[in-house]
Short mmCIF file of C-alpha atoms in Angstrom, two decimals:
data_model
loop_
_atom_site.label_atom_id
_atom_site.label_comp_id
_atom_site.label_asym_id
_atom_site.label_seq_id
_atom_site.Cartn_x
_atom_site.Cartn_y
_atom_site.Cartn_z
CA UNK A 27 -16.62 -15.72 -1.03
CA UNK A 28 -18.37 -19.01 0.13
CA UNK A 29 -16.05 -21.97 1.27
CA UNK A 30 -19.34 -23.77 2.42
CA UNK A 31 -19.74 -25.94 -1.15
CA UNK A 32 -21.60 -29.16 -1.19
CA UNK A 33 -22.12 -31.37 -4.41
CA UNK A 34 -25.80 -32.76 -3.87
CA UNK A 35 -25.43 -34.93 -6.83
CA UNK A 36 -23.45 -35.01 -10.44
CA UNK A 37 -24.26 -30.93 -11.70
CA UNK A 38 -25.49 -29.83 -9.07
CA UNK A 39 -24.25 -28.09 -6.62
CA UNK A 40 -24.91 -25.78 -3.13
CA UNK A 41 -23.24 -23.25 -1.20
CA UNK A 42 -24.16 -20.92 1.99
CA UNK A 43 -23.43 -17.19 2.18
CA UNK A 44 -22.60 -16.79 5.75
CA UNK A 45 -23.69 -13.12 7.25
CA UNK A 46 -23.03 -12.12 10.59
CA UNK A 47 -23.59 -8.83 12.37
CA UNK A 48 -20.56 -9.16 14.66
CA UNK A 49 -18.33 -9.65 11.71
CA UNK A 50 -19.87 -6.70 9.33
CA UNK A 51 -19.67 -4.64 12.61
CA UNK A 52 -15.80 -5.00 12.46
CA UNK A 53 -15.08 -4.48 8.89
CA UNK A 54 -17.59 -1.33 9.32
CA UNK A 55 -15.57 0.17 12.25
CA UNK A 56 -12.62 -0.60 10.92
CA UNK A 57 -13.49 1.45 7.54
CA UNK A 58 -14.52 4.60 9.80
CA UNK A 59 -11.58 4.57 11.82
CA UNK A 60 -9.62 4.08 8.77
CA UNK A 61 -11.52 7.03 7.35
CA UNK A 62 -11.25 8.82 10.63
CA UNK A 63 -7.57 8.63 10.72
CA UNK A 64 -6.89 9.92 7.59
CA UNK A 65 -9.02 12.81 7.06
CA UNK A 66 -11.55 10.97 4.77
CA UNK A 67 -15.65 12.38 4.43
CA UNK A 68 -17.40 9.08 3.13
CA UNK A 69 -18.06 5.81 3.73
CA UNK A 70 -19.89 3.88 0.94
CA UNK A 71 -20.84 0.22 1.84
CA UNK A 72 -21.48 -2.39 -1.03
CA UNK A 73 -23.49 -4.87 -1.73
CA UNK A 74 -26.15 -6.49 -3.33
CA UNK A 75 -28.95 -6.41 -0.84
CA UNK A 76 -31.65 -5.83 -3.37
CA UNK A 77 -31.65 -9.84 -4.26
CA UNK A 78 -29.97 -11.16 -0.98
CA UNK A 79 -32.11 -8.98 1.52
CA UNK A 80 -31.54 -10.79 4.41
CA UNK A 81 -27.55 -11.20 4.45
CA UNK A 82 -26.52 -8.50 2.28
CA UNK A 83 -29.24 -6.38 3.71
CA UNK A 84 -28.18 -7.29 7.52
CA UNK A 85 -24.14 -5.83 5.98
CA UNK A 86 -25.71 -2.68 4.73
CA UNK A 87 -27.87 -2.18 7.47
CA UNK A 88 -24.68 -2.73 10.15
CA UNK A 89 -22.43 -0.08 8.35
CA UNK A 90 -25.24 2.59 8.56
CA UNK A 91 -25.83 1.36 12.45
CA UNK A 92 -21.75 1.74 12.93
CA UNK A 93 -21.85 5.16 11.08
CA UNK A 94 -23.96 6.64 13.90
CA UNK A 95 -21.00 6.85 15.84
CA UNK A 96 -18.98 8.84 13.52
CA UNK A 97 -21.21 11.64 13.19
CA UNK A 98 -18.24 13.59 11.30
CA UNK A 99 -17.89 10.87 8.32
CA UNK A 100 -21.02 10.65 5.86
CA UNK A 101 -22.41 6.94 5.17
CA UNK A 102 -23.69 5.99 1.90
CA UNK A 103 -24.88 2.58 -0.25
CA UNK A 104 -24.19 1.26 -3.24
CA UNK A 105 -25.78 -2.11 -5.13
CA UNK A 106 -22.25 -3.58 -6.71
CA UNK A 107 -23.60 -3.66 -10.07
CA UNK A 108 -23.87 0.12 -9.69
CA UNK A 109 -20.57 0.64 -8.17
CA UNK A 110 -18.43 -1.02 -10.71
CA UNK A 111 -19.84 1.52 -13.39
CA UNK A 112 -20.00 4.18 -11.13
CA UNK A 113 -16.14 3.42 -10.20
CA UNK A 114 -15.48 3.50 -14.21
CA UNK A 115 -17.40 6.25 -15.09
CA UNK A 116 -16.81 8.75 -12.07
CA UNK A 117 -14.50 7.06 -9.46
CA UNK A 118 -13.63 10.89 -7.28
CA UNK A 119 -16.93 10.71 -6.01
CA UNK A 120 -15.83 7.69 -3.64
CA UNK A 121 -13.90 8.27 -0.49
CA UNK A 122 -14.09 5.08 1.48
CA UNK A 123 -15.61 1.51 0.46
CA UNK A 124 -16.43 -1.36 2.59
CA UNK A 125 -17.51 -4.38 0.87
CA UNK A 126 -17.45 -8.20 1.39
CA UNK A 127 -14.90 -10.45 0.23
CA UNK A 128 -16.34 -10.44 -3.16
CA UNK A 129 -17.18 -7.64 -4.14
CA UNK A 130 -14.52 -6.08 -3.03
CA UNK A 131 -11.70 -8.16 -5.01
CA UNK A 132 -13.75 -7.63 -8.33
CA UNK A 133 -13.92 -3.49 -7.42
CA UNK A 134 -9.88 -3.55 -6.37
CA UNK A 135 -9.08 -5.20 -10.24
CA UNK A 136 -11.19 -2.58 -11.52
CA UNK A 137 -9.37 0.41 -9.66
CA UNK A 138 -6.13 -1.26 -11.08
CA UNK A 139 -7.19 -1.55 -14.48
CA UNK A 140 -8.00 2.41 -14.17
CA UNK A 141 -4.84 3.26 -13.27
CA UNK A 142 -2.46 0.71 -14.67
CA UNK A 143 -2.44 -2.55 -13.61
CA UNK A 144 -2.20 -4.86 -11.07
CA UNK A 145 1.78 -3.96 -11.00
CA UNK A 146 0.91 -0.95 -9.28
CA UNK A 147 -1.38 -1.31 -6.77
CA UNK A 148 -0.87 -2.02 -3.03
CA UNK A 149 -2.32 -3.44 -0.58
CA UNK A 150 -2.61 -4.65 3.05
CA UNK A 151 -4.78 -7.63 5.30
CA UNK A 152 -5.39 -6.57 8.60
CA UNK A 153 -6.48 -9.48 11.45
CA UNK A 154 -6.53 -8.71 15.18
CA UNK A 155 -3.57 -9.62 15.75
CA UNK A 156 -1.30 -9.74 12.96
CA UNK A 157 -1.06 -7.69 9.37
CA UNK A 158 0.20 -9.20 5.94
CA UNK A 159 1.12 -6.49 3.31
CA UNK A 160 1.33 -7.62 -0.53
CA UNK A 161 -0.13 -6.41 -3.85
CA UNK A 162 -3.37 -5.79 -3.70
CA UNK A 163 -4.64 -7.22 -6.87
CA UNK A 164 -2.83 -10.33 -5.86
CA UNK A 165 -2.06 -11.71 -9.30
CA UNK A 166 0.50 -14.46 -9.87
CA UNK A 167 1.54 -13.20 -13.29
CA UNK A 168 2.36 -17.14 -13.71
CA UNK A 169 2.52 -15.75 -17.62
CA UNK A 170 5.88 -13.89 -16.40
CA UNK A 171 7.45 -16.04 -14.02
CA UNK A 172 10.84 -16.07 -14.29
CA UNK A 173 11.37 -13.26 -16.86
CA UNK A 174 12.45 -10.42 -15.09
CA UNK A 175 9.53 -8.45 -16.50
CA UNK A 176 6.97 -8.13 -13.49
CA UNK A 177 6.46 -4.70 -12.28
CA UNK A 178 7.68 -4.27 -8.69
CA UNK A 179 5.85 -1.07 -7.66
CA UNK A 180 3.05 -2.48 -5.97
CA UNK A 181 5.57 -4.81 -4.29
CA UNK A 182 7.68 -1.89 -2.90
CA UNK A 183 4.63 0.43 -2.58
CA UNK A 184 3.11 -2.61 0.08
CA UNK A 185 6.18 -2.96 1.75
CA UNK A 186 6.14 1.17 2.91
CA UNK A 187 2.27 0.48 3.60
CA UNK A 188 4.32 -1.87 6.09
CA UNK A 189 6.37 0.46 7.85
CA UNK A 190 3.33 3.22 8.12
CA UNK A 191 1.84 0.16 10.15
CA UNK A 192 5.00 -0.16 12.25
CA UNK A 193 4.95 3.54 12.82
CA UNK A 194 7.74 4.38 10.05
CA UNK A 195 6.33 7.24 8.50
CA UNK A 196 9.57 9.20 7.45
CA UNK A 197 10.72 6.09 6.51
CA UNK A 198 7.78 4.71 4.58
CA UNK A 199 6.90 8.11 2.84
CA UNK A 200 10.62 8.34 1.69
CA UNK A 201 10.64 5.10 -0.34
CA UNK A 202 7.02 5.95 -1.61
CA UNK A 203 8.39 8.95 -3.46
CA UNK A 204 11.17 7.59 -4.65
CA UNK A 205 8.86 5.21 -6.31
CA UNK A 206 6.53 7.41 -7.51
CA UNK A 207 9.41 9.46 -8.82
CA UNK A 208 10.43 6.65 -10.83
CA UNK A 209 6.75 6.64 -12.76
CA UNK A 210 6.70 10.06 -12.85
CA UNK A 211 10.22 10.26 -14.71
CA UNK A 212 8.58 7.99 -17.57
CA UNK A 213 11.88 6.99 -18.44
CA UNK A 214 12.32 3.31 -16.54
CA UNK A 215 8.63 1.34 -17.23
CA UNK A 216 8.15 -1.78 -17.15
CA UNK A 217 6.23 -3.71 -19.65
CA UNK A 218 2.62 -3.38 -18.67
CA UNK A 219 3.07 0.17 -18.50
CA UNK A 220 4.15 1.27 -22.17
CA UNK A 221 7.46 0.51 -20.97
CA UNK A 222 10.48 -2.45 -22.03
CA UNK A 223 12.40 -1.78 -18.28
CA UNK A 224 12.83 -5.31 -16.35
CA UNK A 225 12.08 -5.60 -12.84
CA UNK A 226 15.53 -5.07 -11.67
CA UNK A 227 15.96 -1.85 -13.72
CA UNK A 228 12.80 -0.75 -12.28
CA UNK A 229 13.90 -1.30 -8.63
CA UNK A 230 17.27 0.12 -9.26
CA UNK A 231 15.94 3.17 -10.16
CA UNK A 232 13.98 3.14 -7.31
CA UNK A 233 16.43 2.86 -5.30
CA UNK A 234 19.08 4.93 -6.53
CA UNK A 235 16.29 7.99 -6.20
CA UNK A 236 16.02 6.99 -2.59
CA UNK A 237 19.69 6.63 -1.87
CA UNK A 238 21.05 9.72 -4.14
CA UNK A 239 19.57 12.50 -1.96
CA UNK A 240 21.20 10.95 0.86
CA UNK A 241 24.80 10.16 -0.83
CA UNK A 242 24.38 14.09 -1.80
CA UNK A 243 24.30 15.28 1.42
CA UNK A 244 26.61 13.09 2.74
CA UNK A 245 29.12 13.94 0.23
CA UNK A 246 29.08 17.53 1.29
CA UNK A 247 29.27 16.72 4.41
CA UNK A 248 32.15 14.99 4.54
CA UNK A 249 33.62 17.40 1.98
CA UNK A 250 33.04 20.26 4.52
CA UNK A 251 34.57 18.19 7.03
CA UNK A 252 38.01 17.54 5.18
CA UNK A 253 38.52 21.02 4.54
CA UNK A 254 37.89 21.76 8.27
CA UNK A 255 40.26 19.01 9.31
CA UNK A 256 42.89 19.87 6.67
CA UNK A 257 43.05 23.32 8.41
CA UNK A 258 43.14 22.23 11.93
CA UNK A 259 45.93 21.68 13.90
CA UNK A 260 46.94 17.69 13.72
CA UNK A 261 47.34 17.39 17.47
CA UNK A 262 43.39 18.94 17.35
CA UNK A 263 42.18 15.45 15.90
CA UNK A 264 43.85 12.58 15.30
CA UNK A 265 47.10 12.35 15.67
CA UNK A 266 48.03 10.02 12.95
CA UNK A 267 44.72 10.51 10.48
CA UNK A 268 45.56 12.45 7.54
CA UNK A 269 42.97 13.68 4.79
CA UNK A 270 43.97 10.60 2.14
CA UNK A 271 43.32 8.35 4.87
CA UNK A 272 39.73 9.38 5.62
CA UNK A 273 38.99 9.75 1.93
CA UNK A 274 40.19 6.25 1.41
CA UNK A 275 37.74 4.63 4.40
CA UNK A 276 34.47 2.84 4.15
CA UNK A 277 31.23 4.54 4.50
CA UNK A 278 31.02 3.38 7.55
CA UNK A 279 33.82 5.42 8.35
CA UNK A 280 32.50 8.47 7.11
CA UNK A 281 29.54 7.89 8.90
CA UNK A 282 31.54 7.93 12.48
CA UNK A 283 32.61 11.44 11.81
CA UNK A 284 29.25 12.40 11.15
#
């Protein structure tokens, strides 16, 4: 995008393009490492260098430059106009993409639109020192508001792009399936899928996929653990704590015998 706007006079108006190599050299490391880090072969960087040589041309040019140093991870180009067909037509032949501001929030709608929706796609902003995770098409859906109808998987899919960040893997990949379970099921959809689900029936169902493995478990558990107390001797645990007792406790409860 260009913030740099200036009216010259009533209709006509200028803006700059700003292009810097330190900049591009960031976003282009950053997509490498990225790739690097998750087992990725390609690197495509986008842009429209064939009209705007010099800036464009000075982005491509700095993600080949950057690619030299990842001699394990293929680099590639792409004029945008190309790439949003391409991206229709045959998107498995991309890996990675790099792209300015732009281009790169028209080619994330069109990814959506692929596979769903804006509802259903994550997505993450990464600064040097901080990290903001939200939907990556970043709709407002002000045609919803209030209606209980939004879908809430890109929501919860961003927030376990969170914990990944924070190192929460187990916990992150946990919540992602349940979600994904959820679409998979085809039986709770909201709206923009085929669906009539709200956004709280959605979410429920999330969650109850997440939780149920874990009330499972915990159910035998504790089930395994009454008969074992119910056959011990009472001065072996506690001396007043009878089986109706425990069965009649919190949770929490349960959880301290665990």
């Amino acid at each position: 995008y260009s913030v740099l706007e200036n009216q010259l006079c009533p209709g006509a108006v200028e803006f700059l393009k700003i292009m810097t190599k330190s900049k591009s050299y960031i976003f282009a490391e950053y997509a490498f490492d990225f790739a690097l880090k998750n087992n990725r072969e390609l690197v495509t960087a986008i842009h429209k260098a064939n009209i705007m040589k010099l800036g464009d041309g000075l982005f491509r040019q700095t993600v080949k430059d950057v690619g030299q140093d990842y001699p394990g991870i293929g680099v590639s180009d792409l004029i945008v106009d190309n790439v949003s067909l391409q991206a229709v037509a045959k998107p498995q032949q991309f890996d990675v993409l790099v792209t300015p501001n732009l281009y790169g929030s028209i080619l994330s709608n069109i990814g959506a639109a692929l596979i769903g929706g804006p509802g259903l796609v994550p997505g993450a902003n990464f600064g040097r020192e901080y990290a903001v995770f939200e939907p990556g098409c970043r709709h407002v859906g002000l045609d919803i508001k209030g209606k209980n109808s939004a879908n809430p998987t890109a929501m919860i899919l961003s927030s376990a792009m969170m914990l990944r960040h924070l190192g929460l893997n187990d916990h992150a990949d946990k919540i992602s399936k349940a979600t994904y379970d959820v679409i998979a099921e085809g039986n709770v959809r909201t709206a923009d899928i085929g669906g009539t689900a709200t956004t709280t029936t959605t979410t429920s169902r999330a969650n109850f996929n997440w939780y149920a493995p874990i009330e499972t478990w915990r159910a035998g558990f504790v089930a395994g653990a009454v008969q074992s107390l119910a056959a011990a001797p009472v001065d072996a645990i506690y001396t007043r704590l009878t089986v109706a007792e425990m069965l009649e406790g919190s949770h929490e409860n349960l959880w301290v015998f665990g």
